[in-house]
Amino acid sequence: MSRMDQKLHNILSGHYTRNDFMIADAKDGDMGGGVRMAGPRRRKDGTIDGYRTRREYLDSIKAVVAQDIVDIMLVSASNLEVLNEEGTFRNSLVKPAIRANETTDIWGGLRSENYASAMSIPHSSAVLPRIMHGKTTATPDAPVTGTDLGLYSMTINNNLTADLASLEAYIAFRAEAGKIGFRHFLEVFNPNTATGLDQNDIGFLLNDHIVRCLAGVMKADRPLFLKIPFNSPAAIEELATFDPTLVVGVLGGSAGTTRDTFELVHQAERYGARLALFGRKINLAEQPLTLIALMRQVVDQAVAPKDAVRVYHAALQTSGITPMRPLEDDLKITESALQHERS
């Protein structure tokens, strides 16, 4: 049993402790970012030497898995294939997952693109039987050679035509996944076009959409957990307390400051979320493994978010790495949803 499955069991059986809070590394940037998806190659002195290659990206994934702190590693199907060939998850408690679809609004990393500002359209490259069993056709009792877990994503735009298309694509995905026993977790993004709503109202809109959407879904087809933006403490707390069978996770969003990263995991857990699924916040950090270790300590309340930033900067100094921001700036909370309190 993966660590993820054990923690989900503890959460759903009513025996949650902070040790059961899950951390996921979202290394699926190639599904929306093209050649630059791996992020800049950063020298110790802070200067940039182009962009990392796919091989460097794969090696960074392997390093995180070997560290054995994250509970889930989210990657593209093609990268999972290589990682499995290299034995990355062999004897590991880290659960591999793939991005099962890539809506057009996540294509913003493409150079000269003109897609991300348009209303989200469903799209998927995934062939689930191939990802799960290595074949184009499969049955639930066939051995899993890849992974049986994927992220499915929807973007809600408060537009009837667009949202109906997103929901119908999700219905089709559930039907396909259900035939072979492929499990999923559900990501619901904020609108990628203007709605006239503020962030707090968007949070409640997403809550209602999630509850309404899943009301017609039986247990066998429901997502294991959710991945949603931290729009406000009230929105997270409302959804987390509404139904204990809905396990709420928060996404990381933009890279932000190091304080933003630690505040987000701290506040997410406080208001009822049980997972943090971070991409850029980890991938673009000066020292990702140190950041992940401190995220775990913040969740466990071994260190406060503000103090964790200081510990992080001390680690950078010890390693001879120039930080992207001075400590004073990195201690600032810059994401508005987190600014209601200080910790």
CSV table of N, CA and C in Angstrom, one decimal, residues 60-214:
chain,number,residue,atom,x,y,z
A,60,SER,N,15.5,15.6,-11.4
A,60,SER,CA,15.0,16.3,-10.2
A,60,SER,C,13.8,15.6,-9.7
A,61,ILE,N,13.0,14.9,-10.5
A,61,ILE,CA,11.9,14.1,-10.0
A,61,ILE,C,12.4,12.9,-9.2
A,62,LYS,N,13.4,12.3,-9.7
A,62,LYS,CA,14.0,11.1,-9.0
A,62,LYS,C,14.6,11.5,-7.7
A,63,ALA,N,15.2,12.7,-7.6
A,63,ALA,CA,15.7,13.2,-6.3
A,63,ALA,C,14.6,13.4,-5.3
A,64,VAL,N,13.5,13.9,-5.7
A,64,VAL,CA,12.4,14.1,-4.8
A,64,VAL,C,11.8,12.8,-4.3
A,65,VAL,N,11.6,11.9,-5.3
A,65,VAL,CA,11.1,10.5,-4.9
A,65,VAL,C,12.1,9.9,-3.9
A,66,ALA,N,13.4,10.0,-4.1
A,66,ALA,CA,14.4,9.3,-3.3
A,66,ALA,C,14.4,10.0,-1.9
A,67,GLN,N,14.0,11.3,-1.8
A,67,GLN,CA,14.0,12.0,-0.5
A,67,GLN,C,12.9,11.3,0.4
A,68,ASP,N,11.8,10.8,-0.2
A,68,ASP,CA,10.8,10.1,0.5
A,68,ASP,C,10.0,10.9,1.5
A,69,ILE,N,9.7,12.1,1.1
A,69,ILE,CA,8.8,13.0,2.0
A,69,ILE,C,7.5,13.2,1.3
A,70,VAL,N,7.5,13.5,0.0
A,70,VAL,CA,6.2,13.7,-0.7
A,70,VAL,C,5.5,12.4,-0.7
A,71,ASP,N,4.2,12.5,-0.8
A,71,ASP,CA,3.3,11.3,-0.9
A,71,ASP,C,2.9,10.9,-2.3
A,72,ILE,N,2.8,11.9,-3.2
A,72,ILE,CA,2.4,11.7,-4.5
A,72,ILE,C,3.3,12.5,-5.5
A,73,MET,N,3.7,11.8,-6.6
A,73,MET,CA,4.5,12.5,-7.6
A,73,MET,C,3.7,12.5,-8.9
A,74,LEU,N,3.3,13.7,-9.3
A,74,LEU,CA,2.4,13.9,-10.5
A,74,LEU,C,3.3,14.2,-11.7
A,75,VAL,N,3.2,13.4,-12.7
A,75,VAL,CA,4.1,13.6,-13.9
A,75,VAL,C,3.2,13.4,-15.2
A,76,SER,N,3.8,13.7,-16.3
A,76,SER,CA,3.2,13.3,-17.6
A,76,SER,C,3.3,11.8,-17.8
A,77,ALA,N,2.4,11.3,-18.7
A,77,ALA,CA,2.5,9.9,-19.0
A,77,ALA,C,3.8,9.5,-19.6
A,78,SER,N,4.4,10.3,-20.5
A,78,SER,CA,5.6,10.0,-21.1
A,78,SER,C,6.8,9.9,-20.1
A,79,ASN,N,6.8,10.9,-19.2
A,79,ASN,CA,7.8,10.9,-18.2
A,79,ASN,C,7.7,9.7,-17.2
A,80,LEU,N,6.4,9.4,-16.9
A,80,LEU,CA,6.2,8.2,-16.0
A,80,LEU,C,6.8,6.9,-16.7
A,81,GLU,N,6.6,6.8,-18.0
A,81,GLU,CA,7.2,5.6,-18.7
A,81,GLU,C,8.7,5.5,-18.5
A,82,VAL,N,9.4,6.7,-18.7
A,82,VAL,CA,10.8,6.7,-18.5
A,82,VAL,C,11.2,6.4,-17.0
A,83,LEU,N,10.5,7.0,-16.1
A,83,LEU,CA,10.8,6.9,-14.7
A,83,LEU,C,10.6,5.4,-14.3
A,84,ASN,N,9.6,4.8,-14.8
A,84,ASN,CA,9.4,3.4,-14.4
A,84,ASN,C,10.4,2.5,-15.1
A,85,GLU,N,10.8,2.8,-16.3
A,85,GLU,CA,11.9,2.0,-16.9
A,85,GLU,C,13.2,2.1,-16.1
A,86,GLU,N,13.4,3.2,-15.4
A,86,GLU,CA,14.6,3.4,-14.6
A,86,GLU,C,14.4,3.0,-13.2
A,87,GLY,N,13.3,2.4,-12.8
A,87,GLY,CA,13.0,1.9,-11.5
A,87,GLY,C,12.8,3.0,-10.4
A,88,THR,N,12.4,4.1,-10.8
A,88,THR,CA,12.3,5.2,-9.8
A,88,THR,C,11.3,4.9,-8.7
A,89,PHE,N,10.2,4.3,-9.0
A,89,PHE,CA,9.2,4.0,-7.9
A,89,PHE,C,9.3,2.6,-7.4
A,90,ARG,N,10.3,1.8,-7.8
A,90,ARG,CA,10.4,0.5,-7.3
A,90,ARG,C,10.8,0.5,-5.8
A,91,ASN,N,10.0,-0.2,-5.0
A,91,ASN,CA,10.1,-0.2,-3.5
A,91,ASN,C,9.9,1.1,-2.9
A,92,SER,N,9.2,2.1,-3.6
A,92,SER,CA,9.0,3.4,-3.0
A,92,SER,C,7.6,3.5,-2.5
A,93,LEU,N,7.4,4.3,-1.4
A,93,LEU,CA,6.0,4.5,-0.9
A,93,LEU,C,5.4,5.7,-1.5
A,94,VAL,N,6.1,6.4,-2.4
A,94,VAL,CA,5.6,7.6,-3.1
A,94,VAL,C,4.7,7.0,-4.3
A,95,LYS,N,3.5,7.6,-4.3
A,95,LYS,CA,2.5,7.1,-5.3
A,95,LYS,C,2.7,8.0,-6.6
A,96,PRO,N,3.0,7.3,-7.8
A,96,PRO,CA,3.0,8.0,-9.0
A,96,PRO,C,1.6,8.3,-9.6
A,97,ALA,N,1.5,9.5,-10.2
A,97,ALA,CA,0.2,9.8,-10.8
A,97,ALA,C,0.5,10.5,-12.1
A,98,ILE,N,-0.4,10.5,-13.0
A,98,ILE,CA,-0.2,11.2,-14.3
A,98,ILE,C,-1.3,12.2,-14.5
A,99,ARG,N,-1.0,13.3,-15.2
A,99,ARG,CA,-2.0,14.2,-15.6
A,99,ARG,C,-2.8,13.6,-16.8
A,100,ALA,N,-4.1,13.4,-16.5
A,100,ALA,CA,-5.0,12.6,-17.4
A,100,ALA,C,-5.6,13.5,-18.5
A,101,ASN,N,-5.5,14.8,-18.3
A,101,ASN,CA,-6.0,15.7,-19.4
A,101,ASN,C,-5.3,17.1,-19.2
A,102,GLU,N,-5.3,17.8,-20.3
A,102,GLU,CA,-4.7,19.1,-20.3
A,102,GLU,C,-5.6,20.1,-21.0
A,103,THR,N,-6.4,20.8,-20.3
A,103,THR,CA,-7.3,21.8,-20.8
A,103,THR,C,-6.5,22.9,-21.4
A,104,THR,N,-7.1,23.6,-22.4
A,104,THR,CA,-6.3,24.6,-23.1
A,104,THR,C,-5.8,25.8,-22.3
A,105,ASP,N,-6.4,26.0,-21.2
A,105,ASP,CA,-6.0,27.2,-20.4
A,105,ASP,C,-4.6,26.9,-19.7
A,106,ILE,N,-4.2,25.7,-19.7
A,106,ILE,CA,-2.8,25.4,-19.0
A,106,ILE,C,-1.7,25.5,-20.1
A,107,TRP,N,-2.0,25.8,-21.3
A,107,TRP,CA,-1.0,25.9,-22.4
A,107,TRP,C,-0.2,27.2,-22.4
A,108,GLY,N,-0.3,27.9,-21.3
A,108,GLY,CA,0.3,29.3,-21.2
A,108,GLY,C,1.8,29.3,-21.3
A,109,GLY,N,2.4,28.2,-21.1
A,109,GLY,CA,3.9,28.1,-21.1
A,109,GLY,C,4.5,28.1,-22.6
A,110,LEU,N,3.6,28.0,-23.5
A,110,LEU,CA,4.0,27.9,-24.9
A,110,LEU,C,4.4,29.3,-25.4
A,111,ARG,N,5.6,29.4,-26.0
A,111,ARG,CA,6.0,30.7,-26.5
A,111,ARG,C,5.1,31.2,-27.7
A,112,SER,N,4.8,32.5,-27.6
A,112,SER,CA,3.9,33.1,-28.6
A,112,SER,C,2.5,32.5,-28.7
A,113,GLU,N,2.1,31.8,-27.6
A,113,GLU,CA,0.8,31.2,-27.6
A,113,GLU,C,-0.3,32.3,-27.5
A,114,ASN,N,-1.5,31.9,-27.9
A,114,ASN,CA,-2.7,32.8,-27.8
A,114,ASN,C,-3.9,32.0,-27.4
A,115,TYR,N,-3.6,31.0,-26.4
A,115,TYR,CA,-4.6,30.1,-26.0
A,115,TYR,C,-5.1,30.4,-24.5
A,116,ALA,N,-4.2,30.7,-23.7
A,116,ALA,CA,-4.5,30.7,-22.2
A,116,ALA,C,-5.5,31.8,-21.8
A,117,SER,N,-5.6,32.8,-22.6
A,117,SER,CA,-6.6,33.9,-22.3
A,117,SER,C,-8.0,33.6,-22.9
A,118,ALA,N,-8.1,32.6,-23.7
A,118,ALA,CA,-9.4,32.1,-24.2
A,118,ALA,C,-10.1,31.2,-23.2
A,119,MET,N,-11.4,31.2,-23.3
A,119,MET,CA,-12.1,30.3,-22.4
A,119,MET,C,-11.7,28.8,-22.5
A,120,SER,N,-11.5,28.2,-21.4
A,120,SER,CA,-10.9,26.8,-21.3
A,120,SER,C,-11.8,25.8,-22.2
A,121,ILE,N,-11.1,25.0,-22.9
A,121,ILE,CA,-11.7,24.0,-23.7
A,121,ILE,C,-11.1,22.6,-23.3
A,122,PRO,N,-11.9,21.6,-23.1
A,122,PRO,CA,-11.4,20.3,-22.7
A,122,PRO,C,-10.5,19.7,-23.7
A,123,HIS,N,-9.5,19.0,-23.3
A,123,HIS,CA,-8.6,18.3,-24.2
A,123,HIS,C,-7.8,17.2,-23.4
A,124,SER,N,-7.6,16.1,-24.0
A,124,SER,CA,-6.8,15.0,-23.3
A,124,SER,C,-6.0,14.2,-24.3
A,125,SER,N,-4.7,14.0,-23.9
A,125,SER,CA,-3.8,13.2,-24.7
A,125,SER,C,-3.7,11.7,-24.2
A,126,ALA,N,-4.3,11.5,-23.0
A,126,ALA,CA,-4.1,10.3,-22.3
A,126,ALA,C,-4.8,9.1,-22.9
A,127,VAL,N,-4.1,7.9,-23.0
A,127,VAL,CA,-4.7,6.7,-23.3
A,127,VAL,C,-4.6,5.8,-22.0
A,128,LEU,N,-5.7,5.8,-21.3
A,128,LEU,CA,-5.7,5.2,-19.9
A,128,LEU,C,-5.2,3.8,-19.9
A,129,PRO,N,-5.7,2.9,-20.8
A,129,PRO,CA,-5.2,1.5,-20.7
A,129,PRO,C,-3.7,1.4,-20.9
A,130,ARG,N,-3.2,2.2,-21.8
A,130,ARG,CA,-1.8,2.2,-22.0
A,130,ARG,C,-1.0,2.7,-20.8
A,131,ILE,N,-1.5,3.7,-20.2
A,131,ILE,CA,-0.9,4.3,-19.0
A,131,ILE,C,-0.9,3.3,-17.8
A,132,MET,N,-2.0,2.6,-17.7
A,132,MET,CA,-2.2,1.7,-16.5
A,132,MET,C,-1.6,0.3,-16.7
A,133,HIS,N,-1.8,-0.2,-17.9
A,133,HIS,CA,-1.4,-1.6,-18.2
A,133,HIS,C,-0.4,-1.8,-19.3
A,134,GLY,N,-0.1,-0.7,-20.0
A,134,GLY,CA,0.9,-0.9,-21.1
A,134,GLY,C,0.3,-1.4,-22.4
A,135,LYS,N,-1.1,-1.4,-22.5
A,135,LYS,CA,-1.8,-1.9,-23.6
A,135,LYS,C,-2.9,-0.9,-24.0
A,136,THR,N,-3.4,-1.1,-25.3
A,136,THR,CA,-4.4,-0.2,-25.7
A,136,THR,C,-5.8,-0.6,-25.2
A,137,THR,N,-5.9,-1.9,-24.8
A,137,THR,CA,-7.1,-2.4,-24.2
A,137,THR,C,-6.7,-3.0,-22.9
A,138,ALA,N,-7.6,-3.0,-21.9
A,138,ALA,CA,-7.3,-3.6,-20.6
A,138,ALA,C,-8.5,-3.9,-19.8
A,139,THR,N,-8.4,-4.7,-18.8
A,139,THR,CA,-9.4,-5.0,-17.9
A,139,THR,C,-9.0,-4.7,-16.5
A,140,PRO,N,-10.0,-4.6,-15.6
A,140,PRO,CA,-9.6,-4.2,-14.2
A,140,PRO,C,-8.7,-5.2,-13.5
A,141,ASP,N,-8.7,-6.4,-13.9
A,141,ASP,CA,-7.9,-7.4,-13.2
A,141,ASP,C,-6.5,-7.6,-13.8
A,142,ALA,N,-6.2,-6.8,-14.8
A,142,ALA,CA,-4.8,-6.9,-15.4
A,142,ALA,C,-3.8,-6.2,-14.5
A,143,PRO,N,-2.6,-6.7,-14.5
A,143,PRO,CA,-1.5,-6.1,-13.6
A,143,PRO,C,-1.3,-4.6,-14.0
A,144,VAL,N,-1.0,-3.8,-13.0
A,144,VAL,CA,-0.7,-2.4,-13.2
A,144,VAL,C,0.8,-2.3,-13.5
A,145,THR,N,1.1,-1.8,-14.7
A,145,THR,CA,2.5,-1.7,-15.0
A,145,THR,C,3.0,-0.2,-15.0
A,146,GLY,N,2.0,0.7,-15.1
A,146,GLY,CA,2.3,2.1,-15.0
A,146,GLY,C,1.8,2.7,-13.7
A,147,THR,N,0.6,3.2,-13.8
A,147,THR,CA,0.0,3.7,-12.6
A,147,THR,C,-1.5,3.6,-12.7
A,148,ASP,N,-2.2,3.5,-11.6
A,148,ASP,CA,-3.7,3.5,-11.7
A,148,ASP,C,-4.3,4.8,-11.2
A,149,LEU,N,-3.5,5.9,-11.2
A,149,LEU,CA,-4.0,7.2,-10.6
A,149,LEU,C,-3.6,8.3,-11.5
A,150,GLY,N,-4.6,9.2,-11.7
A,150,GLY,CA,-4.4,10.3,-12.6
A,150,GLY,C,-5.1,11.6,-12.1
A,151,LEU,N,-4.7,12.7,-12.5
A,151,LEU,CA,-5.3,14.0,-12.2
A,151,LEU,C,-6.2,14.3,-13.4
A,152,TYR,N,-7.5,14.6,-13.1
A,152,TYR,CA,-8.4,15.2,-14.1
A,152,TYR,C,-8.7,16.6,-13.7
A,153,SER,N,-8.7,17.5,-14.7
A,153,SER,CA,-8.8,18.9,-14.4
A,153,SER,C,-10.0,19.5,-15.2
A,154,MET,N,-10.7,20.4,-14.5
A,154,MET,CA,-11.7,21.2,-15.1
A,154,MET,C,-11.5,22.7,-14.7
A,155,THR,N,-11.8,23.6,-15.6
A,155,THR,CA,-11.8,25.0,-15.3
A,155,THR,C,-13.2,25.6,-15.4
A,156,ILE,N,-13.7,26.2,-14.3
A,156,ILE,CA,-15.0,26.7,-14.3
A,156,ILE,C,-15.0,28.2,-14.7
A,157,ASN,N,-15.8,28.6,-15.7
A,157,ASN,CA,-15.8,30.0,-16.1
A,157,ASN,C,-17.1,30.7,-15.9
A,158,ASN,N,-18.0,30.1,-15.2
A,158,ASN,CA,-19.3,30.7,-15.0
A,158,ASN,C,-20.0,31.0,-16.3
A,159,ASN,N,-19.8,30.2,-17.3
A,159,ASN,CA,-20.3,30.3,-18.7
A,159,ASN,C,-21.0,29.0,-19.0
A,160,LEU,N,-22.2,29.1,-19.4
A,160,LEU,CA,-23.0,27.9,-19.5
A,160,LEU,C,-22.4,26.9,-20.6
A,161,THR,N,-22.1,27.5,-21.7
A,161,THR,CA,-21.6,26.6,-22.8
A,161,THR,C,-20.3,26.0,-22.5
A,162,ALA,N,-19.3,26.8,-22.0
A,162,ALA,CA,-18.0,26.3,-21.6
A,162,ALA,C,-18.0,25.3,-20.5
A,163,ASP,N,-18.8,25.7,-19.4
A,163,ASP,CA,-18.8,24.8,-18.3
A,163,ASP,C,-19.5,23.5,-18.6
A,164,LEU,N,-20.6,23.5,-19.4
A,164,LEU,CA,-21.3,22.3,-19.8
A,164,LEU,C,-20.3,21.4,-20.6
A,165,ALA,N,-19.5,21.9,-21.5
A,165,ALA,CA,-18.5,21.1,-22.2
A,165,ALA,C,-17.5,20.5,-21.3
A,166,SER,N,-17.1,21.3,-20.3
A,166,SER,CA,-16.1,20.7,-19.3
A,166,SER,C,-16.7,19.6,-18.5
A,167,LEU,N,-18.0,19.8,-18.1
A,167,LEU,CA,-18.6,18.7,-17.3
A,167,LEU,C,-18.9,17.5,-18.1
A,168,GLU,N,-19.3,17.6,-19.3
A,168,GLU,CA,-19.5,16.5,-20.2
A,168,GLU,C,-18.3,15.7,-20.5
A,169,ALA,N,-17.2,16.4,-20.7
A,169,ALA,CA,-15.9,15.8,-20.9
A,169,ALA,C,-15.5,15.0,-19.6
A,170,TYR,N,-15.8,15.5,-18.5
A,170,TYR,CA,-15.5,14.8,-17.2
A,170,TYR,C,-16.4,13.5,-17.1
A,171,ILE,N,-17.6,13.6,-17.5
A,171,ILE,CA,-18.5,12.4,-17.6
A,171,ILE,C,-17.8,11.3,-18.4
A,172,ALA,N,-17.4,11.7,-19.6
A,172,ALA,CA,-16.7,10.7,-20.5
A,172,ALA,C,-15.5,10.1,-19.9
A,173,PHE,N,-14.7,10.9,-19.2
A,173,PHE,CA,-13.5,10.4,-18.6
A,173,PHE,C,-13.8,9.4,-17.5
A,174,ARG,N,-14.8,9.7,-16.7
A,174,ARG,CA,-15.2,8.8,-15.6
A,174,ARG,C,-15.6,7.5,-16.2
A,175,ALA,N,-16.4,7.5,-17.2
A,175,ALA,CA,-16.9,6.3,-17.9
A,175,ALA,C,-15.7,5.4,-18.4
A,176,GLU,N,-14.7,6.1,-19.0
A,176,GLU,CA,-13.6,5.4,-19.5
A,176,GLU,C,-12.7,4.8,-18.4
A,177,ALA,N,-12.5,5.6,-17.3
A,177,ALA,CA,-11.7,5.2,-16.2
A,177,ALA,C,-12.3,4.1,-15.4
A,178,GLY,N,-13.7,4.2,-15.3
A,178,GLY,CA,-14.4,3.1,-14.5
A,178,GLY,C,-14.3,1.8,-15.2
A,179,LYS,N,-14.2,1.7,-16.5
A,179,LYS,CA,-14.1,0.4,-17.1
A,179,LYS,C,-12.9,-0.4,-16.7
A,180,ILE,N,-11.8,0.3,-16.4
A,180,ILE,CA,-10.5,-0.4,-16.1
A,180,ILE,C,-10.1,-0.2,-14.7
A,181,GLY,N,-10.9,0.5,-13.9
A,181,GLY,CA,-10.5,0.7,-12.5
A,181,GLY,C,-9.4,1.7,-12.3
A,182,PHE,N,-9.4,2.7,-13.2
A,182,PHE,CA,-8.4,3.8,-13.1
A,182,PHE,C,-8.9,4.8,-12.1
A,183,ARG,N,-8.2,5.2,-11.1
A,183,ARG,CA,-8.6,6.1,-10.1
A,183,ARG,C,-8.1,7.5,-10.5
A,184,HIS,N,-8.8,8.5,-9.9
A,184,HIS,CA,-8.4,9.9,-10.2
A,184,HIS,C,-8.7,10.8,-9.0
A,185,PHE,N,-8.0,11.9,-9.1
A,185,PHE,CA,-8.4,13.1,-8.2
A,185,PHE,C,-8.7,14.2,-9.1
A,186,LEU,N,-9.6,15.1,-8.6
A,186,LEU,CA,-10.2,16.2,-9.4
A,186,LEU,C,-9.6,17.5,-9.1
A,187,GLU,N,-9.1,18.2,-10.1
A,187,GLU,CA,-8.6,19.6,-10.0
A,187,GLU,C,-9.7,20.5,-10.6
A,188,VAL,N,-10.0,21.5,-9.9
A,188,VAL,CA,-11.0,22.5,-10.4
A,188,VAL,C,-10.3,23.9,-10.3
A,189,PHE,N,-10.1,24.5,-11.4
A,189,PHE,CA,-9.4,25.7,-11.5
A,189,PHE,C,-10.4,26.9,-11.4
A,190,ASN,N,-9.9,28.0,-10.9
A,190,ASN,CA,-10.6,29.3,-11.0
A,190,ASN,C,-10.8,29.7,-12.5
A,191,PRO,N,-11.8,30.5,-12.8
A,191,PRO,CA,-12.0,31.0,-14.2
A,191,PRO,C,-10.7,31.5,-14.7
A,192,ASN,N,-10.5,31.3,-16.0
A,192,ASN,CA,-9.3,31.9,-16.7
A,192,ASN,C,-9.7,33.0,-17.5
A,193,THR,N,-11.0,33.4,-17.4
A,193,THR,CA,-11.5,34.6,-18.1
A,193,THR,C,-12.3,35.5,-17.1
A,194,ALA,N,-12.5,36.7,-17.4
A,194,ALA,CA,-13.1,37.6,-16.5
A,194,ALA,C,-14.6,37.2,-16.2
A,195,THR,N,-14.9,37.3,-14.9
A,195,THR,CA,-16.3,36.9,-14.5
A,195,THR,C,-17.0,38.1,-13.8
A,196,GLY,N,-16.2,39.1,-13.3
A,196,GLY,CA,-16.8,40.1,-12.5
A,196,GLY,C,-16.9,39.8,-11.0
A,197,LEU,N,-16.5,38.5,-10.7
A,197,LEU,CA,-16.5,38.1,-9.3
A,197,LEU,C,-15.2,38.3,-8.6
A,198,ASP,N,-15.2,38.6,-7.3
A,198,ASP,CA,-14.0,38.7,-6.5
A,198,ASP,C,-13.5,37.3,-6.1
A,199,GLN,N,-12.3,37.2,-5.6
A,199,GLN,CA,-11.7,35.9,-5.3
A,199,GLN,C,-12.5,35.1,-4.3
A,200,ASN,N,-13.1,35.8,-3.3
A,200,ASN,CA,-13.9,35.1,-2.3
A,200,ASN,C,-15.1,34.5,-2.9
A,201,ASP,N,-15.8,35.2,-3.8
A,201,ASP,CA,-17.0,34.7,-4.4
A,201,ASP,C,-16.7,33.6,-5.4
A,202,ILE,N,-15.5,33.7,-6.0
A,202,ILE,CA,-15.1,32.6,-6.9
A,202,ILE,C,-14.9,31.3,-6.1
A,203,GLY,N,-14.4,31.4,-4.9
A,203,GLY,CA,-14.2,30.2,-4.0
A,203,GLY,C,-15.5,29.5,-3.7
A,204,PHE,N,-16.5,30.3,-3.4
A,204,PHE,CA,-17.8,29.7,-3.1
A,204,PHE,C,-18.5,29.2,-4.4
A,205,LEU,N,-18.3,29.8,-5.5
A,205,LEU,CA,-18.8,29.3,-6.8
A,205,LEU,C,-18.2,28.0,-7.1
A,206,LEU,N,-16.9,27.8,-6.9
A,206,LEU,CA,-16.3,26.5,-7.1
A,206,LEU,C,-16.8,25.4,-6.2
A,207,ASN,N,-17.0,25.8,-4.9
A,207,ASN,CA,-17.6,24.9,-3.9
A,207,ASN,C,-18.9,24.3,-4.4
A,208,ASP,N,-19.8,25.2,-4.9
A,208,ASP,CA,-21.1,24.8,-5.3
A,208,ASP,C,-21.0,24.0,-6.6
A,209,HIS,N,-20.1,24.3,-7.5
A,209,HIS,CA,-20.0,23.5,-8.7
A,209,HIS,C,-19.5,22.1,-8.3
A,210,ILE,N,-18.5,22.0,-7.4
A,210,ILE,CA,-18.0,20.7,-7.1
A,210,ILE,C,-19.1,19.8,-6.4
A,211,VAL,N,-19.8,20.4,-5.5
A,211,VAL,CA,-20.9,19.6,-4.8
A,211,VAL,C,-22.0,19.2,-5.8
A,212,ARG,N,-22.4,20.2,-6.6
A,212,ARG,CA,-23.4,19.9,-7.6
A,212,ARG,C,-23.0,18.8,-8.6
A,213,CYS,N,-21.7,18.9,-9.1
A,213,CYS,CA,-21.2,18.0,-10.1
A,213,CYS,C,-21.1,16.6,-9.5
A,214,LEU,N,-20.7,16.5,-8.3
A,214,LEU,CA,-20.4,15.1,-7.7
A,214,LEU,C,-21.7,14.5,-7.1
